[in-house]
XYZ file of N, CA and C in Angstrom:
477
model
N 0.826 -1.202 0.000
C 0.000 0.000 0.000
C 0.868 1.263 0.000
N 1.923 1.262 0.784
C 2.802 2.429 0.828
C 3.518 2.625 -0.507
N 3.980 1.548 -1.086
C 4.658 1.632 -2.382
C 3.694 2.177 -3.446
N 2.451 1.699 -3.437
C 1.447 2.168 -4.393
C 1.166 3.663 -4.225
N 1.343 4.187 -3.023
C 1.141 5.618 -2.752
C 2.365 6.454 -3.115
N 3.423 5.786 -3.525
C 4.645 6.501 -3.879
C 5.545 6.794 -2.698
N 5.275 6.165 -1.562
C 6.107 6.348 -0.371
C 7.355 5.494 -0.539
N 8.506 6.139 -0.541
C 9.772 5.412 -0.651
C 10.209 5.029 0.760
N 10.347 3.747 0.972
C 10.736 3.263 2.297
C 11.528 1.971 2.146
N 12.279 1.668 3.204
C 12.976 0.385 3.316
C 12.293 -0.346 4.465
N 12.133 -1.638 4.310
C 11.473 -2.468 5.315
C 12.463 -3.496 5.826
N 12.496 -3.653 7.144
C 13.425 -4.585 7.770
C 12.616 -5.526 8.649
N 12.821 -6.816 8.446
C 12.188 -7.821 9.289
C 13.313 -8.531 10.036
N 13.278 -8.411 11.361
C 14.335 -8.967 12.197
C 13.810 -10.212 12.893
N 14.613 -11.245 12.914
C 14.245 -12.473 13.603
C 14.264 -13.647 12.651
N 14.048 -14.796 13.227
C 14.079 -16.035 12.456
C 12.948 -16.909 12.950
N 12.380 -17.688 12.044
C 11.314 -18.582 12.462
C 10.768 -19.384 11.311
N 9.778 -20.202 11.613
C 9.245 -21.129 10.625
C 8.476 -20.465 9.480
N 8.139 -19.182 9.590
C 7.375 -18.500 8.549
C 8.261 -17.802 7.520
N 9.557 -17.987 7.618
C 10.482 -17.267 6.730
C 10.130 -17.447 5.246
N 9.884 -18.672 4.825
C 9.598 -18.917 3.406
C 8.302 -18.245 2.966
N 7.275 -18.301 3.791
C 6.014 -17.653 3.416
C 6.158 -16.128 3.405
N 6.994 -15.596 4.289
C 7.263 -14.153 4.293
C 8.002 -13.759 3.017
N 9.011 -14.543 2.641
C 9.740 -14.268 1.400
C 8.815 -14.319 0.187
N 7.896 -15.278 0.186
C 6.943 -15.398 -0.914
C 6.038 -14.164 -0.973
N 5.551 -13.714 0.164
C 4.674 -12.530 0.213
C 5.432 -11.282 -0.240
N 6.683 -11.154 0.181
C 7.513 -10.026 -0.250
C 7.634 -10.026 -1.770
N 7.852 -11.179 -2.337
C 7.971 -11.305 -3.792
C 6.650 -10.977 -4.481
N 5.543 -11.501 -3.956
C 4.215 -11.231 -4.527
C 3.900 -9.740 -4.538
N 4.359 -9.034 -3.526
C 4.085 -7.591 -3.406
C 5.146 -6.745 -4.105
N 6.089 -7.404 -4.788
C 7.166 -6.711 -5.498
C 7.944 -5.785 -4.564
N 8.310 -6.325 -3.413
C 9.054 -5.551 -2.411
C 10.442 -6.141 -2.153
N 10.952 -6.941 -3.084
C 12.264 -7.581 -2.892
C 13.375 -6.567 -2.693
N 13.374 -5.498 -3.465
C 14.443 -4.495 -3.385
C 14.347 -3.704 -2.080
N 13.128 -3.420 -1.645
C 12.915 -2.563 -0.469
C 13.000 -3.297 0.862
N 13.004 -4.628 0.839
C 12.865 -5.398 2.079
C 14.099 -6.236 2.378
N 14.511 -6.201 3.646
C 15.632 -7.021 4.121
C 15.145 -7.895 5.267
N 15.468 -9.171 5.209
C 15.254 -10.077 6.332
C 16.620 -10.314 6.959
N 16.808 -9.824 8.162
C 18.130 -9.874 8.778
C 18.412 -11.194 9.476
N 17.364 -11.964 9.780
C 17.562 -13.152 10.595
C 17.774 -12.745 12.051
N 18.322 -13.665 12.822
C 18.563 -13.441 14.249
C 19.615 -12.352 14.432
N 19.350 -11.437 15.345
C 20.299 -10.363 15.654
C 20.427 -10.233 17.164
N 21.613 -9.857 17.616
C 21.825 -9.590 19.036
C 21.924 -8.087 19.312
N 22.106 -7.294 18.270
C 22.310 -5.847 18.419
C 21.000 -5.076 18.270
N 19.979 -5.521 18.972
C 18.637 -4.955 18.826
C 18.584 -3.452 19.137
N 19.232 -2.950 20.192
C 19.180 -1.497 20.402
C 19.695 -0.700 19.192
N 20.765 -1.175 18.576
C 21.301 -0.486 17.403
C 20.323 -0.561 16.230
N 19.720 -1.723 16.050
C 18.727 -1.879 14.981
C 17.555 -0.933 15.218
N 17.043 -0.894 16.446
C 15.897 -0.039 16.763
C 16.217 1.437 16.549
N 17.410 1.854 16.947
C 17.790 3.262 16.768
C 17.917 3.635 15.294
N 18.163 2.648 14.429
C 18.304 2.909 12.992
C 16.951 3.031 12.288
N 15.868 2.636 12.950
C 14.543 2.675 12.337
C 13.886 4.036 12.504
N 13.093 4.425 11.517
C 12.241 5.608 11.662
C 10.961 5.251 12.396
N 10.492 4.036 12.193
C 9.273 3.574 12.867
C 9.314 2.056 12.999
N 8.879 1.559 14.146
C 8.719 0.131 14.385
C 7.227 -0.158 14.318
N 6.849 -1.217 13.622
C 5.439 -1.601 13.614
C 5.259 -2.911 14.362
N 4.164 -2.977 15.107
C 3.770 -4.185 15.819
C 2.331 -4.481 15.384
N 2.166 -5.081 14.199
C 0.810 -5.302 13.661
C 0.214 -6.647 14.088
N 0.306 -6.969 15.349
C -0.194 -8.256 15.845
C -1.688 -8.391 15.566
N -2.104 -9.616 15.287
C -3.516 -9.864 15.005
C -4.171 -10.725 16.078
N -3.371 -11.334 16.921
C -3.920 -12.191 17.966
C -3.608 -11.624 19.335
N -3.812 -12.453 20.357
C -3.525 -12.005 21.716
C -2.039 -11.698 21.844
N -1.771 -10.625 22.460
C -0.396 -10.161 22.637
C -0.303 -9.617 24.050
N 0.696 -10.062 24.798
C 0.944 -9.452 26.099
C 1.572 -8.082 25.850
N 2.196 -7.524 26.853
C 2.927 -6.276 26.627
C 4.174 -6.638 25.828
N 4.274 -6.149 24.598
C 5.397 -6.558 23.744
C 6.709 -5.914 24.177
N 7.672 -6.749 24.511
C 8.972 -6.241 24.938
C 9.631 -5.400 23.843
N 9.432 -5.769 22.574
C 10.043 -5.006 21.489
C 9.481 -3.588 21.451
N 8.230 -3.411 21.816
C 7.648 -2.068 21.888
C 8.300 -1.239 22.982
N 8.488 -1.858 24.140
C 9.165 -1.175 25.249
C 10.604 -0.836 24.861
N 11.276 -1.780 24.201
C 12.656 -1.556 23.796
C 12.746 -0.426 22.767
N 11.810 -0.397 21.815
C 11.812 0.669 20.814
C 11.611 2.024 21.477
N 10.636 2.113 22.370
C 10.395 3.387 23.055
C 11.605 3.794 23.892
N 12.242 2.835 24.552
C 13.440 3.140 25.344
C 14.553 3.690 24.458
N 14.574 3.265 23.190
C 15.590 3.746 22.236
C 15.164 5.026 21.535
N 13.957 5.519 21.830
C 13.478 6.743 21.187
C 12.956 6.527 19.778
N 12.512 5.312 19.473
C 11.996 4.981 18.146
C 10.471 5.062 18.147
N 9.928 5.682 17.120
C 8.486 5.801 16.933
C 7.866 4.418 16.759
N 6.650 4.215 17.311
C 5.996 2.912 17.240
C 4.566 3.053 16.737
N 4.199 2.141 15.832
C 2.817 1.965 15.387
C 2.438 0.541 15.754
N 1.330 0.375 16.446
C 0.909 -0.963 16.843
C -0.574 -1.166 16.642
N -0.970 -2.434 16.590
C -2.394 -2.751 16.495
C -3.014 -2.697 17.890
N -4.334 -2.732 17.917
C -5.035 -2.655 19.203
C -5.211 -4.030 19.846
N -4.307 -4.953 19.541
C -4.381 -6.313 20.076
C -3.724 -6.410 21.446
N -4.356 -7.164 22.336
C -3.774 -7.504 23.630
C -3.242 -6.325 24.416
N -1.996 -6.461 24.887
C -1.387 -5.452 25.746
C -0.704 -4.310 25.016
N -0.744 -4.309 23.697
C -0.067 -3.251 22.949
C -0.575 -1.861 23.360
N -1.908 -1.637 23.473
C -2.382 -0.300 23.871
C -1.985 0.133 25.279
N -1.464 -0.796 26.085
C -0.992 -0.407 27.414
C 0.277 0.433 27.332
N 1.074 0.231 26.276
C 2.293 1.027 26.134
C 2.216 2.006 24.970
N 1.448 1.666 23.944
C 1.281 2.560 22.809
C -0.064 3.250 22.970
N -0.018 4.416 23.579
C -1.218 5.186 23.847
C -1.400 6.191 22.710
N -2.530 6.107 21.986
C -2.733 6.923 20.785
C -2.472 8.417 21.010
N -1.591 8.953 20.184
C -1.278 10.377 20.247
C -0.353 10.772 21.376
N -0.068 9.840 22.269
C 0.802 10.144 23.398
C 2.163 9.452 23.272
N 2.129 8.117 23.085
C 3.394 7.377 22.990
C 3.537 6.662 21.644
N 2.569 6.817 20.771
C 2.634 6.189 19.454
C 1.293 6.206 18.770
N 1.179 5.395 17.747
C -0.050 5.326 16.970
C -0.607 3.906 17.040
N -1.934 3.813 17.222
C -2.626 2.527 17.309
C -3.586 2.410 16.127
N -3.624 1.207 15.560
C -4.539 0.934 14.453
C -5.392 -0.281 14.791
N -6.516 -0.409 14.097
C -7.369 -1.573 14.303
C -6.664 -2.821 13.790
N -6.814 -3.897 14.519
C -6.218 -5.172 14.133
C -6.700 -5.578 12.746
N -5.772 -6.004 11.922
C -6.026 -6.505 10.564
C -6.533 -5.437 9.594
N -6.351 -4.164 9.891
C -6.749 -3.090 8.981
C -5.502 -2.555 8.282
N -5.163 -3.162 7.150
C -3.938 -2.808 6.428
C -3.934 -1.351 5.990
N -5.081 -0.832 5.588
C -5.159 0.567 5.162
C -4.843 1.521 6.301
N -5.395 1.241 7.457
C -5.128 2.083 8.622
C -3.667 1.965 9.049
N -3.107 0.759 8.942
C -1.695 0.556 9.271
C -0.817 1.373 8.324
N -1.108 1.311 7.027
C -0.343 2.085 6.046
C -0.466 3.581 6.329
N -1.671 4.047 6.674
C -1.871 5.461 7.006
C -1.000 5.877 8.186
N -0.987 5.044 9.226
C -0.227 5.371 10.437
C 1.277 5.361 10.170
N 1.739 4.407 9.364
C 3.166 4.376 9.016
C 3.520 5.610 8.197
N 2.685 5.935 7.216
C 2.939 7.117 6.387
C 2.976 8.383 7.239
N 2.025 8.524 8.140
C 2.000 9.695 9.020
C 3.251 9.741 9.887
N 3.671 8.591 10.397
C 4.876 8.531 11.230
C 6.107 8.981 10.448
N 6.180 8.578 9.182
C 7.327 8.947 8.353
C 7.289 10.415 7.940
N 6.104 10.938 7.686
C 5.973 12.307 7.177
C 6.007 13.356 8.291
N 5.442 13.027 9.442
C 5.396 13.987 10.553
C 6.419 13.575 11.607
N 7.690 13.753 11.250
C 8.780 13.291 12.123
C 8.774 13.988 13.479
N 8.448 15.274 13.484
C 8.449 16.013 14.746
C 7.448 15.414 15.737
N 6.234 15.142 15.273
C 5.212 14.551 16.142
C 5.608 13.129 16.548
N 6.171 12.374 15.621
C 6.612 11.012 15.925
C 7.697 11.024 16.993
N 8.639 11.957 16.894
C 9.709 12.060 17.893
C 9.162 12.490 19.246
N 8.150 13.365 19.241
C 7.525 13.800 20.501
C 6.895 12.598 21.203
N 6.162 11.790 20.436
C 5.517 10.621 21.036
C 6.556 9.595 21.498
N 7.625 9.424 20.725
C 8.681 8.497 21.130
C 9.335 8.961 22.435
N 9.527 10.270 22.583
C 10.101 10.804 23.828
C 9.150 10.555 24.998
N 7.844 10.739 24.776
C 6.862 10.415 25.815
C 6.917 8.933 26.153
N 7.093 8.111 25.124
C 7.189 6.666 25.328
C 8.404 6.291 26.150
N 9.500 6.975 25.896
C 10.710 6.711 26.688
C 10.462 7.036 28.162
N 9.773 8.155 28.419
C 9.444 8.506 29.807
C 8.544 7.443 30.436
N 7.578 6.940 29.668
C 6.699 5.883 30.167
C 7.507 4.647 30.548
N 8.434 4.261 29.687
C 9.266 3.081 29.956
C 10.105 3.309 31.209
N 10.735 4.472 31.306
C 11.575 4.760 32.474
C 10.753 4.767 33.759
N 9.548 5.339 33.713
C 8.730 5.474 34.914
C 8.020 4.174 35.285
N 7.398 3.514 34.298
C 6.532 2.379 34.595
C 7.135 1.008 34.325
N 8.246 0.962 33.607
C 8.800 -0.341 33.256
C 10.295 -0.445 33.539
N 10.849 0.563 34.202
C 12.271 0.543 34.522
C 12.569 -0.331 35.722
N 13.843 -0.558 35.968
C 14.284 -1.419 37.065
C 13.790 -0.893 38.409
N 13.887 0.420 38.623
C 13.442 1.000 39.888
C 11.976 0.726 40.160
N 11.153 0.906 39.144
C 9.713 0.650 39.290
C 9.447 -0.823 39.578
N 10.131 -1.693 38.855
C 9.938 -3.129 39.058
C 10.366 -3.542 40.472
N 11.476 -2.980 40.958
C 11.923 -3.298 42.323
C 10.937 -2.787 43.359
N 10.372 -1.597 43.140
C 9.361 -1.071 44.060
C 8.132 -1.976 44.095
N 7.696 -2.455 42.935
C 6.541 -3.356 42.875
C 6.843 -4.660 43.598
N 8.048 -5.190 43.376
C 8.442 -6.433 44.036
C 8.494 -6.246 45.553
N 9.046 -5.120 45.994
C 9.107 -4.826 47.427
C 7.696 -4.744 48.018
N 6.774 -4.126 47.279
C 5.385 -4.011 47.737
C 4.742 -5.395 47.868
N 5.000 -6.268 46.913
C 4.453 -7.626 46.969
C 5.010 -8.364 48.186
N 6.337 -8.291 48.379
C 6.965 -8.955 49.535
C 6.423 -8.394 50.846
N 6.299 -7.079 50.911
C 5.783 -6.453 52.137
C 4.371 -6.930 52.437
N 3.571 -7.133 51.395
C 2.219 -7.634 51.587
C 2.208 -9.028 52.183
N 3.117 -9.877 51.737
C 3.203 -11.224 52.278
C 3.768 -11.247 53.686
N 4.817 -10.472 53.907
C 5.438 -10.427 55.228
C 4.472 -9.781 56.224
N 3.844 -8.696 55.826
C 2.883 -8.019 56.706
C 1.685 -8.905 56.980
N 1.231 -9.655 55.981
C 0.084 -10.550 56.149
C 0.387 -11.721 57.056
N 1.645 -12.174 57.033
C 2.036 -13.333 57.847
C 2.126 -12.977 59.313
N 2.460 -11.713 59.615
C 2.647 -11.337 61.024
C 1.344 -10.918 61.687
N 0.273 -10.788 60.900
C -0.981 -10.344 61.505
C -1.763 -11.462 62.097
């Protein structure tokens, strides 16, 4: 859809799995061979995320809080995600990223195009996302939550 609109972009798919051949076939069917790279397994994910203009999480099924979304926001990368599962818990529309309806390719293309064209707004939301990650998903927050859980058990046992 983006190519048909004249949007020049490069697409990167990171990871490895059993769907590789079907993904390659779909890339070929859509005439995106030149624009698309499948990197396979990578260990340098922060560097990869920082190199992206936008990360998409177009999940169609149940999804917990996606770690890749948190990692992208921590790296200051713009995120577009579907409204599946826990994605809206970290990608809050207009605040920390853009959310689209699950399985709505047109809406996904619109959100990606907007993310690429309105870089200032995308960077603002990514910065908000980084603050969200630092405040709600950072080590300090997790330790405070763990301490609260332990205190509840210890306090409950002594009563």
